[in-house]
């Protein structure tokens, strides 16, 4: 990504390789256009960058940095012919990407007509611009000035304004990287107001692995480079309770998804902002550590249950961006993108061992319980007991249709469909909670479990170490039998490590 005078050090190969290592089997990247650049040119540029490099499937959100009739026409072409069903607008970065309210209104209207989803980076760019000038003039030019220039209420105001505009237009809205208590409370208020008025809501909020995994702790930032490494927008907040607050918001379905907003710039690139914090390229790592950080901070702490973990890391995004049940689900006909999660394994995050190209890690030193043990991408085993075996170019571009039922359909219709398929609903928007199997538990003695991978089907599968490279079966670890006598009592599988009870039907 080209941003603030720098190009991110992770390309599509390095980034998708890291994603798979962390248990993410598809990414949706931001195709960032500069002011006046053709949206079609931006789209083609990103497709060219990704082709023959991606290790997993990918889609694109196309960013809009200006408004005109030509932009409207290109939005239509992207939606109808190229599988783009979401467009991102910035309310910050004045003079570069920022749109004013009338431009936002017009883009929201265009999205509604196309059945696409508008996304916003919510910060008041005008206030940030003035705050930045004032801080630099007063001599505050280090990385701490970044957060001072964009406090919580600047984010909260923009979230409120974006929701108000969306309500006026009558369009859905997706707020990317909600980073503060105030902003999440404002978004929650608008969601509840919609529910009270019409019984449904189509405002969605995302927070980041960075927001729930760490905070701005100046006592641990021993030098300028440490602090600059943590600069992103909206910024990490100083309040140490913000991460747990955002996790509670995810647990209550006030926020629906967790992203990475992965934008990695090296220490040398970050140093472009020495003497002027406004020139530090904004962005942090996250795509590789997202799943483990959210499990550690959310599930291991008791704030989230495993089914909610699956919802906020996978299934909700698949539904919102209209690729469910192809993605975010395990069933016949769905893509064989499967993560087998080991909730008892541990790893310590470090820039020395991660697979990204960046030379630091904002989660440095965090010990995580819960790691992916196997990752299948399109049926190919790409992570096997911690051994990464990705193939460059294995991934494909995924076309995402407009008019997502989850976003645009009448809520009562969605609930009727759940009843028709035998899935009970409690009338809330916590879809994954409705599919939770009774008595779900993670077995401490089990080496590998995929209960959480299959919450959407309300089933529990214990798996042994039967997976091998290229999906080959190890017959010594299988319950497969050549016997034609169906009355034979099935014997327990031979396993390296058995789950409680010993008997297994095997993964395959």
Tab-separated table of C-alpha atoms in Angstrom:
chain	number	residue	atom	x	y	z
A	1	UNK	CA	0.000	0.000	0.000
A	2	UNK	CA	1.243	3.493	-0.920
A	3	UNK	CA	0.497	5.805	1.992
A	4	UNK	CA	1.945	9.024	3.429
A	5	UNK	CA	4.999	8.897	1.180
A	6	UNK	CA	5.880	5.266	1.928
A	7	UNK	CA	5.070	1.806	0.577
A	8	UNK	CA	4.168	-0.867	3.122
A	9	UNK	CA	6.820	-3.557	3.555
A	10	UNK	CA	4.324	-6.451	3.372
A	11	UNK	CA	3.269	-7.214	-0.191
A	12	UNK	CA	0.452	-9.619	-1.101
A	13	UNK	CA	2.726	-12.645	-0.743
A	14	UNK	CA	4.206	-11.671	2.616
A	15	UNK	CA	0.869	-10.470	3.979
A	16	UNK	CA	-1.210	-13.501	2.981
A	17	UNK	CA	1.559	-15.849	4.117
A	18	UNK	CA	1.427	-14.206	7.545
A	19	UNK	CA	-2.380	-14.319	7.528
A	20	UNK	CA	-2.381	-18.084	7.009
A	21	UNK	CA	0.252	-18.568	9.703
A	22	UNK	CA	-2.135	-16.874	12.123
A	23	UNK	CA	-5.293	-18.721	11.057
A	24	UNK	CA	-6.843	-16.270	8.574
A	25	UNK	CA	-7.878	-17.947	5.306
A	26	UNK	CA	-9.108	-14.932	3.306
A	27	UNK	CA	-8.354	-11.223	3.396
A	28	UNK	CA	-10.218	-8.199	2.047
A	29	UNK	CA	-7.718	-5.463	1.298
A	30	UNK	CA	-8.228	-1.728	0.846
A	31	UNK	CA	-7.545	-0.562	-2.713
A	32	UNK	CA	-6.464	2.979	-1.875
A	33	UNK	CA	-6.861	5.646	-4.565
A	34	UNK	CA	-5.331	9.095	-4.506
A	35	UNK	CA	-7.446	12.186	-5.174
A	36	UNK	CA	-8.527	12.302	-8.809
A	37	UNK	CA	-7.312	8.787	-9.594
A	38	UNK	CA	-9.686	6.571	-11.531
A	39	UNK	CA	-11.316	3.922	-9.348
A	40	UNK	CA	-10.958	1.443	-12.198
A	41	UNK	CA	-7.242	2.164	-12.431
A	42	UNK	CA	-6.903	1.649	-8.672
A	43	UNK	CA	-8.799	-1.624	-8.831
A	44	UNK	CA	-6.714	-2.942	-11.724
A	45	UNK	CA	-3.494	-1.871	-9.994
A	46	UNK	CA	-4.333	-3.874	-6.875
A	47	UNK	CA	-5.472	-6.885	-8.876
A	48	UNK	CA	-2.142	-6.826	-10.727
A	49	UNK	CA	-0.214	-6.578	-7.452
A	50	UNK	CA	-2.080	-9.559	-6.018
A	51	UNK	CA	-2.083	-11.897	-9.027
A	52	UNK	CA	0.408	-14.756	-8.690
A	53	UNK	CA	1.369	-13.571	-5.189
A	54	UNK	CA	-1.569	-14.309	-2.887
A	55	UNK	CA	-1.360	-17.492	-0.827
A	56	UNK	CA	-5.050	-17.348	0.119
A	57	UNK	CA	-8.210	-15.922	-1.432
A	58	UNK	CA	-8.784	-12.187	-1.335
A	59	UNK	CA	-11.329	-9.490	-2.102
A	60	UNK	CA	-11.130	-5.708	-2.324
A	61	UNK	CA	-12.773	-2.725	-0.684
A	62	UNK	CA	-12.253	0.223	-3.060
A	63	UNK	CA	-11.540	3.574	-1.388
A	64	UNK	CA	-13.123	6.795	-2.625
A	65	UNK	CA	-11.104	9.986	-2.109
A	66	UNK	CA	-13.151	12.398	-4.254
A	67	UNK	CA	-16.656	12.683	-5.653
A	68	UNK	CA	-17.888	13.241	-9.223
A	69	UNK	CA	-20.270	11.763	-11.762
A	70	UNK	CA	-17.353	9.740	-13.099
A	71	UNK	CA	-16.759	8.245	-9.653
A	72	UNK	CA	-20.436	7.276	-9.544
A	73	UNK	CA	-20.162	5.525	-12.920
A	74	UNK	CA	-17.033	3.668	-11.887
A	75	UNK	CA	-18.659	2.551	-8.631
A	76	UNK	CA	-21.437	1.024	-10.708
A	77	UNK	CA	-18.983	-0.735	-13.009
A	78	UNK	CA	-17.013	-2.133	-10.071
A	79	UNK	CA	-20.208	-3.372	-8.394
A	80	UNK	CA	-21.855	-4.924	-11.423
A	81	UNK	CA	-18.863	-6.314	-13.300
A	82	UNK	CA	-15.999	-6.795	-10.857
A	83	UNK	CA	-17.460	-8.091	-7.606
A	84	UNK	CA	-16.808	-5.047	-5.407
A	85	UNK	CA	-19.638	-4.583	-2.913
A	86	UNK	CA	-18.055	-2.168	-0.420
A	87	UNK	CA	-16.524	1.286	-0.701
A	88	UNK	CA	-14.461	3.044	1.949
A	89	UNK	CA	-14.531	6.783	2.633
A	90	UNK	CA	-12.241	8.800	4.890
A	91	UNK	CA	-13.471	11.499	7.243
A	92	UNK	CA	-9.826	12.277	8.121
A	93	UNK	CA	-6.551	13.025	6.272
A	94	UNK	CA	-7.549	16.481	5.133
A	95	UNK	CA	-6.155	17.424	1.748
A	96	UNK	CA	-5.409	13.813	0.822
A	97	UNK	CA	-8.341	11.404	1.230
A	98	UNK	CA	-10.925	13.261	3.303
A	99	UNK	CA	-14.491	13.757	2.019
A	100	UNK	CA	-16.808	16.464	3.334
A	101	UNK	CA	-20.363	15.771	4.498
A	102	UNK	CA	-22.026	16.452	1.139
A	103	UNK	CA	-19.579	14.128	-0.600
A	104	UNK	CA	-20.239	11.458	2.022
A	105	UNK	CA	-23.978	11.917	1.505
A	106	UNK	CA	-23.566	11.405	-2.241
A	107	UNK	CA	-21.391	8.311	-1.871
A	108	UNK	CA	-23.845	6.837	0.639
A	109	UNK	CA	-26.680	7.411	-1.837
A	110	UNK	CA	-24.698	5.756	-4.606
A	111	UNK	CA	-23.988	2.763	-2.390
A	112	UNK	CA	-27.664	2.427	-1.542
A	113	UNK	CA	-28.668	2.479	-5.211
A	114	UNK	CA	-26.048	-0.165	-6.025
A	115	UNK	CA	-26.760	-2.353	-3.006
A	116	UNK	CA	-23.185	-1.855	-1.811
A	117	UNK	CA	-21.946	-1.206	1.712
A	118	UNK	CA	-20.405	2.179	2.592
A	119	UNK	CA	-17.500	2.024	5.037
A	120	UNK	CA	-16.033	4.988	6.900
A	121	UNK	CA	-12.818	5.848	8.679
A	122	UNK	CA	-14.430	8.005	11.350
A	123	UNK	CA	-12.353	10.916	12.674
A	124	UNK	CA	-12.984	14.642	12.333
A	125	UNK	CA	-10.285	15.641	9.859
A	126	UNK	CA	-10.787	19.397	10.274
A	127	UNK	CA	-10.245	19.268	14.040
A	128	UNK	CA	-7.212	16.997	13.627
A	129	UNK	CA	-5.725	19.418	11.098
A	130	UNK	CA	-6.057	22.369	13.467
A	131	UNK	CA	-4.881	20.387	16.507
A	132	UNK	CA	-1.807	19.244	14.610
A	133	UNK	CA	-0.817	22.788	13.684
A	134	UNK	CA	-1.278	23.935	17.276
A	135	UNK	CA	0.745	21.063	18.778
A	136	UNK	CA	3.638	21.417	16.355
A	137	UNK	CA	3.730	25.169	16.954
A	138	UNK	CA	3.935	24.552	20.709
A	139	UNK	CA	6.915	22.228	20.255
A	140	UNK	CA	5.148	18.868	20.640
A	141	UNK	CA	6.475	16.983	17.641
A	142	UNK	CA	7.133	13.411	18.901
A	143	UNK	CA	4.908	10.337	18.402
A	144	UNK	CA	2.844	11.242	21.490
A	145	UNK	CA	1.561	14.241	19.544
A	146	UNK	CA	-0.274	11.893	17.189
A	147	UNK	CA	-2.722	10.764	19.873
A	148	UNK	CA	-3.017	14.263	21.321
A	149	UNK	CA	-4.107	15.583	17.924
A	150	UNK	CA	-6.993	13.101	17.647
A	151	UNK	CA	-8.553	12.478	21.106
A	152	UNK	CA	-11.522	10.198	21.725
A	153	UNK	CA	-14.226	12.799	21.224
A	154	UNK	CA	-12.840	13.566	17.749
A	155	UNK	CA	-13.465	9.922	16.837
A	156	UNK	CA	-16.831	9.801	18.595
A	157	UNK	CA	-18.057	12.951	16.831
A	158	UNK	CA	-17.231	11.485	13.434
A	159	UNK	CA	-18.965	8.179	14.240
A	160	UNK	CA	-22.065	10.124	15.266
A	161	UNK	CA	-21.970	12.201	12.080
A	162	UNK	CA	-21.473	9.165	9.840
A	163	UNK	CA	-24.386	7.319	11.485
A	164	UNK	CA	-26.574	10.415	11.167
A	165	UNK	CA	-25.764	10.730	7.467
A	166	UNK	CA	-26.458	7.038	6.908
A	167	UNK	CA	-29.812	7.349	8.687
A	168	UNK	CA	-30.749	10.349	6.557
A	169	UNK	CA	-29.896	8.511	3.352
A	170	UNK	CA	-31.355	5.223	4.571
A	171	UNK	CA	-28.237	3.238	3.832
A	172	UNK	CA	-26.369	0.633	5.854
A	173	UNK	CA	-23.017	1.634	7.335
A	174	UNK	CA	-19.832	-0.149	8.396
A	175	UNK	CA	-17.509	1.797	10.710
A	176	UNK	CA	-13.958	0.505	10.415
A	177	UNK	CA	-11.479	0.290	13.320
A	178	UNK	CA	-13.474	1.605	16.271
A	179	UNK	CA	-10.697	2.362	18.760
A	180	UNK	CA	-12.249	4.059	21.797
A	181	UNK	CA	-14.919	3.716	24.457
A	182	UNK	CA	-16.637	6.908	23.332
A	183	UNK	CA	-16.850	5.916	19.682
A	184	UNK	CA	-18.205	2.450	20.472
A	185	UNK	CA	-20.842	3.945	22.789
A	186	UNK	CA	-21.999	6.341	20.076
A	187	UNK	CA	-22.261	3.518	17.554
A	188	UNK	CA	-24.174	1.410	20.089
A	189	UNK	CA	-26.636	4.269	20.640
A	190	UNK	CA	-27.409	4.493	16.922
A	191	UNK	CA	-27.834	0.733	16.628
A	192	UNK	CA	-30.271	0.716	19.546
A	193	UNK	CA	-32.199	3.669	18.135
A	194	UNK	CA	-32.645	1.789	14.860
A	195	UNK	CA	-33.800	-1.310	16.701
A	196	UNK	CA	-36.364	0.687	18.674
A	197	UNK	CA	-37.697	2.388	15.549
A	198	UNK	CA	-37.884	-0.553	13.167
A	199	UNK	CA	-36.843	-3.701	14.971
A	200	UNK	CA	-33.684	-4.052	12.881
A	201	UNK	CA	-30.336	-2.359	12.433
A	202	UNK	CA	-27.821	-2.265	9.607
A	203	UNK	CA	-25.065	-0.252	11.263
A	204	UNK	CA	-21.987	-2.364	11.932
A	205	UNK	CA	-18.814	-1.719	13.875
A	206	UNK	CA	-15.354	-3.227	13.640
A	207	UNK	CA	-12.508	-3.011	16.092
A	208	UNK	CA	-8.918	-4.159	15.672
A	209	UNK	CA	-6.596	-6.717	17.175
A	210	UNK	CA	-4.405	-3.721	18.082
A	211	UNK	CA	-7.238	-2.095	20.042
A	212	UNK	CA	-8.012	-5.168	22.156
A	213	UNK	CA	-4.451	-6.457	22.381
A	214	UNK	CA	-2.594	-3.381	23.600
A	215	UNK	CA	-2.929	0.315	24.431
A	216	UNK	CA	-0.784	3.441	24.371
A	217	UNK	CA	1.513	2.862	27.348
A	218	UNK	CA	4.262	5.478	27.279
A	219	UNK	CA	6.034	3.825	30.229
A	220	UNK	CA	6.885	0.844	28.027
A	221	UNK	CA	7.987	2.890	25.045
A	222	UNK	CA	11.679	3.251	25.704
A	223	UNK	CA	12.627	5.222	22.615
A	224	UNK	CA	11.223	7.240	19.714
A	225	UNK	CA	11.133	4.163	17.462
A	226	UNK	CA	9.082	2.148	19.971
A	227	UNK	CA	6.506	4.909	20.158
A	228	UNK	CA	6.418	5.504	16.390
A	229	UNK	CA	5.861	1.791	15.823
A	230	UNK	CA	2.512	2.132	17.640
A	231	UNK	CA	1.211	5.047	15.556
A	232	UNK	CA	-2.017	4.309	13.687
A	233	UNK	CA	-5.302	6.119	13.139
A	234	UNK	CA	-7.519	6.323	15.075
A	235	UNK	CA	-4.778	5.995	17.676
A	236	UNK	CA	-4.304	3.536	20.502
A	237	UNK	CA	-5.845	5.011	23.635
A	238	UNK	CA	-4.019	5.653	26.920
A	239	UNK	CA	-6.813	4.250	29.073
A	240	UNK	CA	-5.673	0.695	29.991
A	241	UNK	CA	-9.327	-0.370	30.336
A	242	UNK	CA	-10.141	0.372	26.697
A	243	UNK	CA	-9.178	-3.116	25.410
A	244	UNK	CA	-11.469	-4.960	27.836
A	245	UNK	CA	-14.254	-2.432	27.208
A	246	UNK	CA	-14.102	-3.079	23.452
A	247	UNK	CA	-14.101	-6.833	24.065
A	248	UNK	CA	-17.258	-6.437	26.150
A	249	UNK	CA	-18.772	-4.521	23.243
A	250	UNK	CA	-17.925	-7.436	20.956
A	251	UNK	CA	-19.439	-9.897	23.429
A	252	UNK	CA	-22.701	-7.920	23.540
A	253	UNK	CA	-22.885	-7.572	19.733
A	254	UNK	CA	-22.489	-3.795	19.949
A	255	UNK	CA	-19.452	-4.397	17.720
A	256	UNK	CA	-19.596	-7.190	15.155
A	257	UNK	CA	-16.164	-7.842	13.662
A	258	UNK	CA	-12.434	-7.740	14.375
A	259	UNK	CA	-9.987	-6.711	11.674
A	260	UNK	CA	-6.266	-6.173	11.467
A	261	UNK	CA	-6.039	-2.990	9.362
A	262	UNK	CA	-2.593	-4.387	8.626
A	263	UNK	CA	-0.369	-1.585	7.284
A	264	UNK	CA	3.260	-2.261	8.069
A	265	UNK	CA	6.027	0.295	7.689
A	266	UNK	CA	9.615	-0.328	8.748
A	267	UNK	CA	11.420	1.588	11.476
A	268	UNK	CA	13.276	3.533	8.793
A	269	UNK	CA	10.002	4.478	7.115
A	270	UNK	CA	8.476	5.519	10.435
A	271	UNK	CA	11.551	7.722	10.953
A	272	UNK	CA	10.281	9.963	8.138
A	273	UNK	CA	8.271	11.613	10.920
A	274	UNK	CA	11.157	12.519	13.211
A	275	UNK	CA	10.600	16.121	14.193
A	276	UNK	CA	6.996	16.096	12.889
A	277	UNK	CA	4.595	13.387	14.120
A	278	UNK	CA	2.153	14.164	11.304
A	279	UNK	CA	4.636	12.623	8.845
A	280	UNK	CA	4.954	9.252	10.588
A	281	UNK	CA	3.322	6.705	8.243
A	282	UNK	CA	0.208	5.475	10.033
A	283	UNK	CA	-0.200	1.736	10.462
A	284	UNK	CA	0.709	-1.345	12.502
A	285	UNK	CA	0.929	-5.099	12.093
A	286	UNK	CA	-1.975	-7.368	12.970
A	287	UNK	CA	-2.885	-9.846	10.234
A	288	UNK	CA	-0.770	-12.680	11.654
A	289	UNK	CA	-1.556	-12.198	15.352
A	290	UNK	CA	-5.241	-11.197	15.151
A	291	UNK	CA	-6.741	-14.597	15.957
A	292	UNK	CA	-4.398	-15.500	18.809
A	293	UNK	CA	-4.594	-12.053	20.405
A	294	UNK	CA	-8.398	-12.063	20.361
A	295	UNK	CA	-8.522	-15.598	21.768
A	296	UNK	CA	-6.067	-14.689	24.531
A	297	UNK	CA	-7.646	-11.364	25.476
A	298	UNK	CA	-11.232	-12.418	24.852
A	299	UNK	CA	-11.806	-16.157	25.328
A	300	UNK	CA	-8.992	-16.966	27.735
A	301	UNK	CA	-10.092	-14.045	29.927
A	302	UNK	CA	-13.712	-15.262	29.949
A	303	UNK	CA	-15.200	-12.249	28.130
A	304	UNK	CA	-16.000	-14.177	24.931
A	305	UNK	CA	-17.106	-17.754	24.424
A	306	UNK	CA	-15.685	-19.842	21.545
A	307	UNK	CA	-18.755	-19.407	19.333
A	308	UNK	CA	-18.624	-15.646	19.660
A	309	UNK	CA	-14.924	-15.810	18.817
A	310	UNK	CA	-15.789	-17.551	15.538
A	311	UNK	CA	-18.498	-14.988	14.806
A	312	UNK	CA	-16.375	-11.880	15.308
A	313	UNK	CA	-13.292	-13.249	13.552
A	314	UNK	CA	-14.943	-14.995	10.623
A	315	UNK	CA	-18.644	-15.566	10.113
A	316	UNK	CA	-20.025	-12.069	10.687
A	317	UNK	CA	-17.600	-10.655	8.127
A	318	UNK	CA	-18.560	-13.355	5.629
A	319	UNK	CA	-22.235	-12.466	6.062
A	320	UNK	CA	-21.758	-8.680	5.988
A	321	UNK	CA	-19.671	-8.846	2.802
A	322	UNK	CA	-21.983	-11.408	1.207
A	323	UNK	CA	-19.686	-14.401	0.810
A	324	UNK	CA	-21.490	-16.631	3.327
A	325	UNK	CA	-21.810	-19.649	3.267
A	326	UNK	CA	-18.994	-19.969	0.740
A	327	UNK	CA	-16.745	-18.521	3.444
A	328	UNK	CA	-17.174	-18.502	7.223
A	329	UNK	CA	-18.912	-21.884	7.272
A	330	UNK	CA	-18.051	-25.576	7.152
A	331	UNK	CA	-20.409	-27.578	4.956
A	332	UNK	CA	-20.709	-29.363	1.652
A	333	UNK	CA	-20.397	-26.734	-1.062
A	334	UNK	CA	-18.455	-24.243	1.065
A	335	UNK	CA	-14.816	-23.541	0.311
A	336	UNK	CA	-12.488	-25.877	2.183
A	337	UNK	CA	-10.973	-23.031	4.188
A	338	UNK	CA	-10.675	-24.592	7.632
A	339	UNK	CA	-8.763	-23.698	10.773
A	340	UNK	CA	-8.262	-26.358	13.428
A	341	UNK	CA	-7.614	-24.442	16.621
A	342	UNK	CA	-5.597	-25.699	19.575
A	343	UNK	CA	-6.847	-23.791	22.631
A	344	UNK	CA	-4.167	-25.126	24.971
A	345	UNK	CA	-1.063	-24.542	22.876
A	346	UNK	CA	0.969	-21.449	23.712
A	347	UNK	CA	3.168	-19.107	21.760
A	348	UNK	CA	4.940	-15.861	22.557
A	349	UNK	CA	4.597	-13.157	19.919
A	350	UNK	CA	7.843	-11.676	18.651
A	351	UNK	CA	9.147	-9.824	15.618
A	352	UNK	CA	11.987	-12.357	15.594
A	353	UNK	CA	9.626	-15.230	14.788
A	354	UNK	CA	6.682	-13.692	12.937
A	355	UNK	CA	6.298	-14.130	9.179
A	356	UNK	CA	5.762	-10.483	8.276
A	357	UNK	CA	8.431	-8.305	6.711
A	358	UNK	CA	8.186	-5.549	9.317
A	359	UNK	CA	11.012	-5.274	11.884
A	360	UNK	CA	8.856	-4.767	14.998
A	361	UNK	CA	5.660	-6.166	16.482
A	362	UNK	CA	3.255	-4.128	18.618
A	363	UNK	CA	2.312	-7.321	20.517
A	364	UNK	CA	5.937	-8.116	21.354
A	365	UNK	CA	6.240	-10.456	24.335
A	366	UNK	CA	2.543	-11.320	24.724
A	367	UNK	CA	2.065	-15.004	25.538
A	368	UNK	CA	-1.022	-16.366	23.810
A	369	UNK	CA	-2.975	-19.484	24.692
A	370	UNK	CA	-4.659	-20.712	21.535
A	371	UNK	CA	-2.963	-21.121	18.185
A	372	UNK	CA	-3.911	-22.575	14.802
A	373	UNK	CA	-2.546	-26.096	14.502
A	374	UNK	CA	-3.794	-26.855	11.010
A	375	UNK	CA	-4.907	-24.387	8.351
A	376	UNK	CA	-6.474	-25.559	5.109
A	377	UNK	CA	-6.858	-23.080	2.255
A	378	UNK	CA	-8.981	-24.322	-0.623
A	379	UNK	CA	-8.478	-27.881	0.645
A	380	UNK	CA	-4.701	-27.614	0.763
A	381	UNK	CA	-2.972	-28.033	4.110
A	382	UNK	CA	-0.944	-24.818	4.403
A	383	UNK	CA	-0.146	-25.018	8.104
A	384	UNK	CA	0.615	-28.438	9.558
A	385	UNK	CA	1.380	-28.560	13.292
A	386	UNK	CA	3.077	-25.204	13.121
A	387	UNK	CA	4.937	-25.880	9.871
A	388	UNK	CA	3.994	-23.309	7.226
A	389	UNK	CA	3.673	-24.717	3.701
A	390	UNK	CA	2.075	-21.927	1.697
A	391	UNK	CA	2.082	-21.723	-2.091
A	392	UNK	CA	2.509	-18.341	-3.742
A	393	UNK	CA	-0.309	-17.740	-6.228
A	394	UNK	CA	-2.592	-20.395	-4.689
A	395	UNK	CA	-5.229	-17.807	-3.763
A	396	UNK	CA	-7.956	-16.443	-6.026
A	397	UNK	CA	-9.883	-13.196	-6.278
A	398	UNK	CA	-13.331	-13.594	-4.723
A	399	UNK	CA	-16.167	-11.669	-6.326
A	400	UNK	CA	-18.510	-10.302	-3.654
A	401	UNK	CA	-22.099	-9.712	-4.859
A	402	UNK	CA	-24.104	-6.634	-3.904
A	403	UNK	CA	-27.405	-6.600	-1.975
A	404	UNK	CA	-26.215	-8.819	0.863
A	405	UNK	CA	-29.233	-10.337	2.625
A	406	UNK	CA	-27.579	-9.855	5.997
A	407	UNK	CA	-27.239	-6.123	5.322
A	408	UNK	CA	-30.196	-5.226	3.109
A	409	UNK	CA	-32.875	-7.892	3.660
A	410	UNK	CA	-35.764	-7.382	6.032
A	411	UNK	CA	-34.863	-8.812	9.408
A	412	UNK	CA	-38.090	-10.792	9.716
A	413	UNK	CA	-37.246	-12.576	6.466
A	414	UNK	CA	-33.845	-13.541	7.826
A	415	UNK	CA	-35.438	-14.873	11.006
A	416	UNK	CA	-38.002	-16.865	9.001
A	417	UNK	CA	-35.181	-18.458	7.010
A	418	UNK	CA	-33.488	-19.502	10.243
A	419	UNK	CA	-36.705	-21.100	11.479
A	420	UNK	CA	-37.166	-22.874	8.126
A	421	UNK	CA	-33.731	-24.443	8.461
A	422	UNK	CA	-34.412	-25.508	12.028
A	423	UNK	CA	-32.190	-22.909	13.664
A	424	UNK	CA	-33.794	-21.144	16.579
A	425	UNK	CA	-33.551	-17.400	16.929
A	426	UNK	CA	-33.882	-15.188	19.942
A	427	UNK	CA	-34.665	-12.117	17.836
A	428	UNK	CA	-31.257	-10.556	18.423
A	429	UNK	CA	-28.479	-9.962	15.941
A	430	UNK	CA	-26.047	-12.362	17.556
A	431	UNK	CA	-26.462	-14.921	14.794
A	432	UNK	CA	-23.687	-17.175	15.967
A	433	UNK	CA	-25.016	-17.256	19.517
A	434	UNK	CA	-28.167	-18.861	18.111
A	435	UNK	CA	-26.162	-21.787	16.744
A	436	UNK	CA	-24.264	-22.528	19.966
A	437	UNK	CA	-24.269	-26.250	20.763
A	438	UNK	CA	-25.483	-27.129	24.230
A	439	UNK	CA	-22.741	-27.982	26.645
A	440	UNK	CA	-19.956	-26.726	24.384
A	441	UNK	CA	-16.611	-27.172	26.047
A	442	UNK	CA	-12.984	-27.313	25.095
A	443	UNK	CA	-11.356	-30.491	26.364
A	444	UNK	CA	-8.091	-29.584	28.137
A	445	UNK	CA	-6.441	-32.907	27.321
A	446	UNK	CA	-7.288	-32.749	23.632
A	447	UNK	CA	-4.407	-31.806	21.384
A	448	UNK	CA	-6.553	-30.542	18.558
A	449	UNK	CA	-10.180	-29.537	18.658
A	450	UNK	CA	-12.407	-27.983	16.069
A	451	UNK	CA	-15.470	-27.268	18.173
A	452	UNK	CA	-14.993	-23.551	17.613
A	453	UNK	CA	-14.437	-23.998	13.895
A	454	UNK	CA	-17.841	-25.575	13.523
A	455	UNK	CA	-20.062	-23.559	15.865
A	456	UNK	CA	-22.216	-22.474	12.930
A	457	UNK	CA	-23.294	-26.081	12.455
A	458	UNK	CA	-23.884	-26.680	16.168
A	459	UNK	CA	-21.645	-29.712	16.143
A	460	UNK	CA	-18.532	-30.906	17.946
A	461	UNK	CA	-15.660	-32.677	16.197
A	462	UNK	CA	-12.587	-34.021	17.963
A	463	UNK	CA	-9.713	-34.531	15.594
A	464	UNK	CA	-6.498	-36.513	15.818
A	465	UNK	CA	-3.252	-35.984	13.963
A	466	UNK	CA	-4.557	-37.566	10.787
A	467	UNK	CA	-3.752	-34.619	8.534
A	468	UNK	CA	-0.671	-34.708	6.394
A	469	UNK	CA	0.695	-32.541	3.612
A	470	UNK	CA	-1.606	-32.342	0.610
A	471	UNK	CA	-4.418	-33.730	2.739
A	472	UNK	CA	-3.107	-37.305	2.664
A	473	UNK	CA	-4.552	-39.660	5.246
A	474	UNK	CA	-2.277	-41.389	7.753
A	475	UNK	CA	-4.021	-44.741	7.952
A	476	UNK	CA	-2.404	-45.520	11.299
A	477	UNK	CA	-4.272	-42.563	12.785
A	478	UNK	CA	-7.580	-43.239	11.086
A	479	UNK	CA	-10.818	-44.958	12.015
A	480	UNK	CA	-11.106	-46.114	8.395
A	481	UNK	CA	-11.754	-49.856	8.072
A	482	UNK	CA	-11.703	-52.196	5.081
A	483	UNK	CA	-14.176	-54.489	6.816
A	484	UNK	CA	-17.524	-54.845	5.046
A	485	UNK	CA	-19.246	-55.961	8.229
A	486	UNK	CA	-21.201	-52.934	9.381
A	487	UNK	CA	-22.070	-54.680	12.621
A	488	UNK	CA	-18.470	-54.696	13.796
A	489	UNK	CA	-17.849	-52.585	16.828
A	490	UNK	CA	-15.707	-49.630	15.795
A	491	UNK	CA	-12.414	-49.528	17.630
A	492	UNK	CA	-10.851	-46.403	18.996
A	493	UNK	CA	-8.523	-44.643	16.608
A	494	UNK	CA	-4.792	-44.933	17.150
A	495	UNK	CA	-3.778	-41.380	18.001
A	496	UNK	CA	-0.676	-39.567	19.027
A	497	UNK	CA	-2.695	-37.811	21.704
A	498	UNK	CA	-6.257	-38.875	22.483
A	499	UNK	CA	-9.090	-36.609	23.619
A	500	UNK	CA	-11.074	-37.621	26.683
A	501	UNK	CA	-12.833	-40.895	25.926
A	502	UNK	CA	-10.185	-41.985	23.435
A	503	UNK	CA	-12.548	-42.806	20.561
A	504	UNK	CA	-12.605	-40.641	17.475
A	505	UNK	CA	-14.316	-40.725	14.125
A	506	UNK	CA	-11.350	-38.931	12.585
A	507	UNK	CA	-11.244	-35.582	10.849
A	508	UNK	CA	-11.987	-36.859	7.380
